[in-house]
mmCIF file of C-alpha atoms in Angstrom:
data_model
loop_
_atom_site.group_PDB
_atom_site.id
_atom_site.type_symbol
_atom_site.label_atom_id
_atom_site.label_comp_id
_atom_site.label_asym_id
_atom_site.label_seq_id
_atom_site.Cartn_x
_atom_site.Cartn_y
_atom_site.Cartn_z
ATOM 1 C CA MET V 1 147.101 42.889 218.816
ATOM 2 C CA PHE V 2 146.755 45.595 221.025
ATOM 3 C CA ALA V 3 148.924 44.266 223.709
ATOM 4 C CA ASN V 4 149.930 46.879 226.298
ATOM 5 C CA LYS V 5 153.387 45.162 228.387
ATOM 6 C CA ASN V 6 152.031 47.783 230.510
ATOM 7 C CA ILE V 7 148.416 46.296 231.018
ATOM 8 C CA SER V 8 148.549 44.798 234.107
ATOM 9 C CA THR V 9 148.994 48.325 235.931
ATOM 10 C CA MET V 10 145.638 49.862 234.475
ATOM 11 C CA THR V 11 142.120 49.511 235.699
ATOM 12 C CA ILE V 12 139.617 48.145 234.454
ATOM 13 C CA ASN V 13 138.136 51.498 233.935
ATOM 14 C CA ASN V 14 141.439 51.939 232.080
ATOM 15 C CA ARG V 15 141.405 49.494 229.827
ATOM 16 C CA ILE V 16 137.566 50.476 228.777
ATOM 17 C CA GLU V 17 138.816 53.826 228.229
ATOM 18 C CA GLN V 18 141.944 52.239 225.406
ATOM 19 C CA ILE V 19 138.875 50.265 223.545
ATOM 20 C CA ILE V 20 137.309 53.943 223.508
ATOM 21 C CA GLU V 21 140.707 55.287 222.470
ATOM 22 C CA LYS V 22 141.662 52.569 219.849
ATOM 23 C CA LEU V 23 138.752 52.145 218.135
ATOM 24 C CA TYR V 24 136.293 55.179 218.797
ATOM 25 C CA LYS V 25 138.907 57.596 218.153
ATOM 26 C CA GLY V 26 138.207 58.632 221.956
ATOM 27 C CA ASN V 27 134.149 59.561 221.072
ATOM 28 C CA LYS V 28 132.426 58.046 223.918
ATOM 29 C CA ARG V 29 129.489 59.069 222.336
ATOM 30 C CA ALA V 30 130.004 56.789 219.624
ATOM 31 C CA PHE V 31 130.999 54.243 221.875
ATOM 32 C CA ALA V 32 127.823 54.239 224.099
ATOM 33 C CA THR V 33 125.607 54.226 221.052
ATOM 34 C CA ALA V 34 127.240 51.525 219.877
ATOM 35 C CA ILE V 35 126.928 49.474 222.335
ATOM 36 C CA GLY V 36 123.798 50.917 223.444
ATOM 37 C CA VAL V 37 123.313 52.425 226.591
ATOM 38 C CA ALA V 38 123.505 55.993 227.846
ATOM 39 C CA PRO V 39 126.732 58.554 227.538
ATOM 40 C CA THR V 40 125.906 59.244 230.950
ATOM 41 C CA VAL V 41 126.745 55.384 231.628
ATOM 42 C CA ILE V 42 130.207 55.798 229.452
ATOM 43 C CA GLU V 43 130.868 58.943 231.204
ATOM 44 C CA ASN V 44 130.361 57.435 235.016
ATOM 45 C CA VAL V 45 133.134 54.202 234.006
ATOM 46 C CA VAL V 46 135.675 56.222 232.394
ATOM 47 C CA GLY V 47 134.854 60.110 234.122
ATOM 48 C CA THR V 48 136.331 61.216 237.014
ATOM 49 C CA ARG V 49 133.915 59.205 238.867
ATOM 50 C CA GLN V 50 135.485 55.471 237.911
ATOM 51 C CA GLY V 51 132.330 53.765 238.693
ATOM 52 C CA LYS V 52 132.729 50.040 238.094
ATOM 53 C CA PRO V 53 130.936 48.381 235.377
ATOM 54 C CA SER V 54 127.768 46.330 236.054
ATOM 55 C CA TYR V 55 128.116 42.931 234.574
ATOM 56 C CA GLY V 56 125.497 43.931 231.762
ATOM 57 C CA LEU V 57 127.572 46.483 230.138
ATOM 58 C CA LEU V 58 130.621 44.505 230.039
ATOM 59 C CA GLU V 59 127.963 41.926 227.812
ATOM 60 C CA LYS V 60 128.109 44.833 225.589
ATOM 61 C CA ILE V 61 131.629 46.006 226.071
ATOM 62 C CA CYS V 62 132.490 42.627 224.333
ATOM 63 C CA ALA V 63 130.210 41.327 221.590
ATOM 64 C CA ILE V 64 131.835 44.463 219.901
ATOM 65 C CA GLU V 65 134.733 44.458 218.266
ATOM 66 C CA SER V 66 135.389 40.790 219.027
ATOM 67 C CA ILE V 67 136.760 41.716 222.266
ATOM 68 C CA SER V 68 138.768 39.856 224.885
ATOM 69 C CA ILE V 69 136.034 39.851 228.402
ATOM 70 C CA ALA V 70 139.832 38.886 229.871
ATOM 71 C CA TRP V 71 141.726 41.672 228.540
ATOM 72 C CA VAL V 72 138.642 43.940 230.027
ATOM 73 C CA ILE V 73 138.692 42.438 233.103
ATOM 74 C CA THR V 74 142.184 40.766 234.091
ATOM 75 C CA GLY V 75 144.710 42.623 231.435
ATOM 76 C CA GLU V 76 145.348 39.803 230.514
ATOM 77 C CA GLY V 77 146.727 38.773 226.659
ATOM 78 C CA ALA V 78 145.126 41.068 223.570
ATOM 79 C CA MET V 79 142.227 43.210 223.466
ATOM 80 C CA LEU V 80 140.962 41.674 220.590
ATOM 81 C CA ASN V 81 140.405 38.306 220.074
ATOM 82 C CA SER V 82 138.787 35.723 217.224
ATOM 83 C CA CYS V 83 136.544 33.863 219.973
ATOM 84 C CA ASN V 84 132.792 33.514 220.478
ATOM 85 C CA SER V 85 131.596 36.206 222.224
ATOM 86 C CA PRO V 86 131.301 34.592 226.423
ATOM 87 C CA THR V 87 128.135 33.941 227.551
ATOM 88 C CA SER V 88 127.154 37.019 231.132
ATOM 89 C CA TYR V 89 127.962 33.335 233.412
ATOM 90 C CA ASP V 90 131.595 33.744 231.770
ATOM 91 C CA ILE V 91 131.681 37.195 232.646
ATOM 92 C CA LYS V 92 130.400 37.120 236.217
ATOM 93 C CA ASN V 93 132.382 34.261 236.691
ATOM 94 C CA LEU V 94 135.766 35.921 235.768
ATOM 95 C CA ALA V 95 134.317 39.283 237.374
ATOM 96 C CA ASP V 96 133.550 38.022 240.666
ATOM 97 C CA SER V 97 136.654 36.597 240.679
ATOM 98 C CA HIS V 98 138.360 39.852 240.472
ATOM 99 C CA LYS V 99 136.149 41.486 242.474
ATOM 100 C CA ILE V 100 134.499 43.481 240.333
ATOM 101 C CA ASN V 101 131.063 44.878 242.582
ATOM 102 C CA GLU V 102 128.325 43.553 241.032
ATOM 103 C CA THR V 103 126.011 47.258 240.612
ATOM 104 C CA ARG V 104 122.060 48.775 240.750
ATOM 105 C CA PRO V 105 120.722 51.699 238.365
ATOM 106 C CA ARG V 106 120.599 54.959 239.863
ATOM 107 C CA ILE V 107 116.599 55.913 238.571
ATOM 108 C CA PRO V 108 117.881 59.361 236.808
ATOM 109 C CA PHE V 109 114.822 61.520 238.375
ATOM 110 C CA GLU V 110 113.894 62.224 241.685
ATOM 111 C CA ALA V 111 111.051 61.591 243.853
ATOM 112 C CA ALA V 112 108.958 63.809 244.447
ATOM 113 C CA ALA V 113 108.602 64.077 248.004
ATOM 114 C CA GLY V 114 105.235 65.811 248.199
ATOM 115 C CA SER V 115 103.600 65.623 245.046
ATOM 116 C CA LEU V 116 103.265 64.045 241.431
ATOM 117 C CA SER V 117 106.209 64.585 239.632
ATOM 118 C CA LEU V 118 105.379 64.219 235.693
ATOM 119 C CA VAL V 119 107.497 61.624 233.890
ATOM 120 C CA THR V 120 107.147 61.954 230.672
ATOM 121 C CA GLN V 121 108.865 58.447 229.488
ATOM 122 C CA SER V 122 110.018 55.150 231.244
ATOM 123 C CA VAL V 123 113.944 55.104 232.095
ATOM 124 C CA THR V 124 115.753 51.985 230.892
ATOM 125 C CA GLU V 125 118.630 50.577 233.082
ATOM 126 C CA ALA V 126 121.331 51.078 229.726
ATOM 127 C CA GLN V 127 120.000 54.910 230.774
ATOM 128 C CA CYS V 128 120.933 55.053 234.558
ATOM 129 C CA GLU V 129 124.274 55.471 236.333
ATOM 130 C CA GLN V 130 125.634 51.930 238.140
ATOM 131 C CA ILE V 131 126.088 51.614 241.798
ATOM 132 C CA PRO V 132 128.230 49.216 243.538
ATOM 133 C CA ILE V 133 125.226 47.540 245.783
ATOM 134 C CA VAL V 134 125.876 48.779 249.250
ATOM 135 C CA PRO V 135 126.794 45.681 251.721
ATOM 136 C CA GLY V 136 124.352 45.226 254.752
ATOM 137 C CA PHE V 137 121.356 45.469 252.439
ATOM 138 C CA PRO V 138 117.762 43.853 251.688
ATOM 139 C CA ALA V 139 117.766 42.656 247.967
ATOM 140 C CA TYR V 140 116.929 46.354 245.735
ATOM 141 C CA ASP V 141 116.813 46.928 242.220
ATOM 142 C CA PHE V 142 117.131 49.737 242.131
ATOM 143 C CA THR V 143 118.486 53.495 243.907
ATOM 144 C CA ILE V 144 116.216 56.308 243.314
ATOM 145 C CA ILE V 145 116.941 60.235 244.990
ATOM 146 C CA VAL V 146 114.676 62.545 247.468
ATOM 147 C CA LYS V 147 113.295 65.602 246.661
ATOM 148 C CA GLY V 148 111.379 67.130 249.358
ATOM 149 C CA ASP V 149 110.521 67.361 252.562
ATOM 150 C CA SER V 150 106.663 65.547 253.331
ATOM 151 C CA MET V 151 108.146 62.751 253.956
ATOM 152 C CA GLU V 152 110.115 64.257 256.746
ATOM 153 C CA PRO V 153 111.125 63.162 259.627
ATOM 154 C CA GLU V 154 112.286 59.994 258.047
ATOM 155 C CA PHE V 155 113.102 60.769 254.427
ATOM 156 C CA HIS V 156 115.377 63.799 253.688
ATOM 157 C CA SER V 157 115.480 65.682 250.463
ATOM 158 C CA GLY V 158 118.781 64.382 249.199
ATOM 159 C CA ASP V 159 118.290 60.958 250.658
ATOM 160 C CA GLU V 160 119.190 57.725 248.591
ATOM 161 C CA LEU V 161 116.222 55.118 248.919
ATOM 162 C CA ALA V 162 117.710 51.440 247.980
ATOM 163 C CA CYS V 163 114.149 50.009 246.754
ATOM 164 C CA LYS V 164 112.618 46.267 245.665
ATOM 165 C CA ILE V 165 109.724 46.173 242.918
ATOM 166 C CA LEU V 166 107.086 43.741 243.845
ATOM 167 C CA ARG V 167 106.197 41.390 241.567
ATOM 168 C CA GLN V 168 103.311 40.555 242.689
ATOM 169 C CA SER V 169 100.315 42.625 244.379
ATOM 170 C CA SER V 170 99.422 40.043 247.527
ATOM 171 C CA PHE V 171 102.807 41.239 248.851
ATOM 172 C CA ILE V 172 102.441 44.364 248.875
ATOM 173 C CA GLN V 173 103.139 45.725 252.517
ATOM 174 C CA TRP V 174 100.389 48.325 253.395
ATOM 175 C CA GLY V 175 101.586 51.532 255.788
ATOM 176 C CA ARG V 176 104.820 51.359 254.478
ATOM 177 C CA PRO V 177 107.015 53.880 252.411
ATOM 178 C CA TYR V 178 107.099 52.967 248.589
ATOM 179 C CA ILE V 179 107.906 54.521 245.479
ATOM 180 C CA VAL V 180 104.625 54.548 243.378
ATOM 181 C CA ASP V 181 105.055 55.026 239.615
ATOM 182 C CA CYS V 182 101.812 55.584 238.004
ATOM 183 C CA LEU V 183 100.265 57.539 234.954
ATOM 184 C CA ASP V 184 101.476 60.908 236.115
ATOM 185 C CA GLY V 185 104.953 60.155 237.749
ATOM 186 C CA VAL V 186 106.839 58.609 240.423
ATOM 187 C CA VAL V 187 106.161 59.671 244.567
ATOM 188 C CA LEU V 188 107.434 58.380 247.398
ATOM 189 C CA LYS V 189 104.988 57.432 250.180
ATOM 190 C CA ARG V 190 103.561 55.370 252.424
ATOM 191 C CA ILE V 191 100.334 53.551 250.902
ATOM 192 C CA HIS V 192 97.256 52.122 252.882
ATOM 193 C CA ASP V 193 94.672 49.737 250.867
ATOM 194 C CA ALA V 194 91.292 52.107 249.390
ATOM 195 C CA GLY V 195 89.296 49.745 247.523
ATOM 196 C CA ASP V 196 90.062 50.384 243.844
ATOM 197 C CA ASP V 197 92.520 53.202 245.017
ATOM 198 C CA ILE V 198 95.541 53.487 246.806
ATOM 199 C CA LEU V 199 96.105 55.859 249.028
ATOM 200 C CA CYS V 200 98.536 57.536 249.627
ATOM 201 C CA THR V 201 100.041 59.572 252.826
ATOM 202 C CA SER V 202 102.869 62.106 254.111
ATOM 203 C CA ASP V 203 104.928 61.684 257.340
ATOM 204 C CA ASN V 204 104.863 65.675 257.130
ATOM 205 C CA LYS V 205 101.684 66.477 258.711
ATOM 206 C CA ASN V 206 101.375 69.465 256.440
ATOM 207 C CA TYR V 207 100.802 67.646 252.781
ATOM 208 C CA GLY V 208 97.333 66.298 252.600
ATOM 209 C CA ASP V 209 96.997 62.987 251.358
ATOM 210 C CA PHE V 210 95.558 61.487 247.864
ATOM 211 C CA LYS V 211 94.375 58.443 246.392
ATOM 212 C CA ILE V 212 96.045 56.649 243.019
ATOM 213 C CA PRO V 213 92.993 54.805 241.501
ATOM 214 C CA LYS V 214 94.962 51.352 241.172
ATOM 215 C CA ARG V 215 94.601 51.234 237.487
ATOM 216 C CA GLU V 216 96.587 53.949 236.838
ATOM 217 C CA VAL V 217 99.627 52.247 238.460
ATOM 218 C CA ASN V 218 102.567 50.690 236.732
ATOM 219 C CA HIS V 219 104.847 49.760 239.365
ATOM 220 C CA LEU V 220 105.346 49.253 243.032
ATOM 221 C CA ALA V 221 108.781 49.503 244.473
ATOM 222 C CA ILE V 222 108.869 49.312 248.566
ATOM 223 C CA VAL V 223 112.283 50.926 250.292
ATOM 224 C CA VAL V 224 113.774 48.444 251.797
ATOM 225 C CA GLY V 225 117.501 51.090 253.038
ATOM 226 C CA MET V 226 118.238 54.151 253.231
ATOM 227 C CA MET V 227 121.612 55.967 252.755
ATOM 228 C CA ARG V 228 121.865 60.143 253.439
ATOM 229 C CA LEU V 229 124.948 62.347 253.734
ATOM 230 C CA PHE V 230 125.521 63.690 256.505
#
C-alpha cells in the first residue's frame, strides 16, 4: 500500500513529505498537530532547509497511521503496515545504520546578552527546530542564539551557543558563562556566588552587574561550545 517503485531515490525528507501528501492532503499544519509538534518543526524537515529529523520526531511520525519506520528511514517496503509501533531503540538502530544524524533543539528565543528578556512561557522541545549535533563539541542539550554586545569580545550577537543543562547545583563552575533561566526570562552572563543570590557579570564593561535571587532561578546551562558565521 502506497508503495512507490521510485521510492529508493527519495530522501527521508521526501518520504515524510509523501506521508503528508497521502494522509493529510499536503496540510503540514494538520500533520504537525496530529503528531504533537509545532508546524515549524515539520517545515524545517520538509521545507527549504531539509533538516534531518530527530529520533523523537521519527517516533512520533511512526506512531500514527501504522507508518512503517523501515520505509521512512530506508525507503524499503510499503508506507503503511499492520505491525506494532517500533520502540525508540528500533528507531535509533535503524537511523544510526542509515546515518540519520542525532539532533539537539535550537531554542527559538534569543539569549538577551545585555538585560533580562521577558519570556512569558516555557518552550517545549516539540516547538524547537532540531539541529544536527556538532561533531567535536562536548555533550550538550540545546543551542541558543545570542543577542546584544554585553558579552563581547568573547560572544557576539548572532553567535550560536551549545549549552549543557546543570543537573546538580554542586557542579556550578563559578566565573564561567552560563545561560540563566529565571522568573524574569533568560540571560547569558558569567555567574558568581553571592550568598542567597547569583551575581551576573558582563565581559563588556559598559554593562553593569546585577543579582538574581537563587530561589528565582529555574535552570542553569553552561556554555560548552560556540558557532559563529564569518
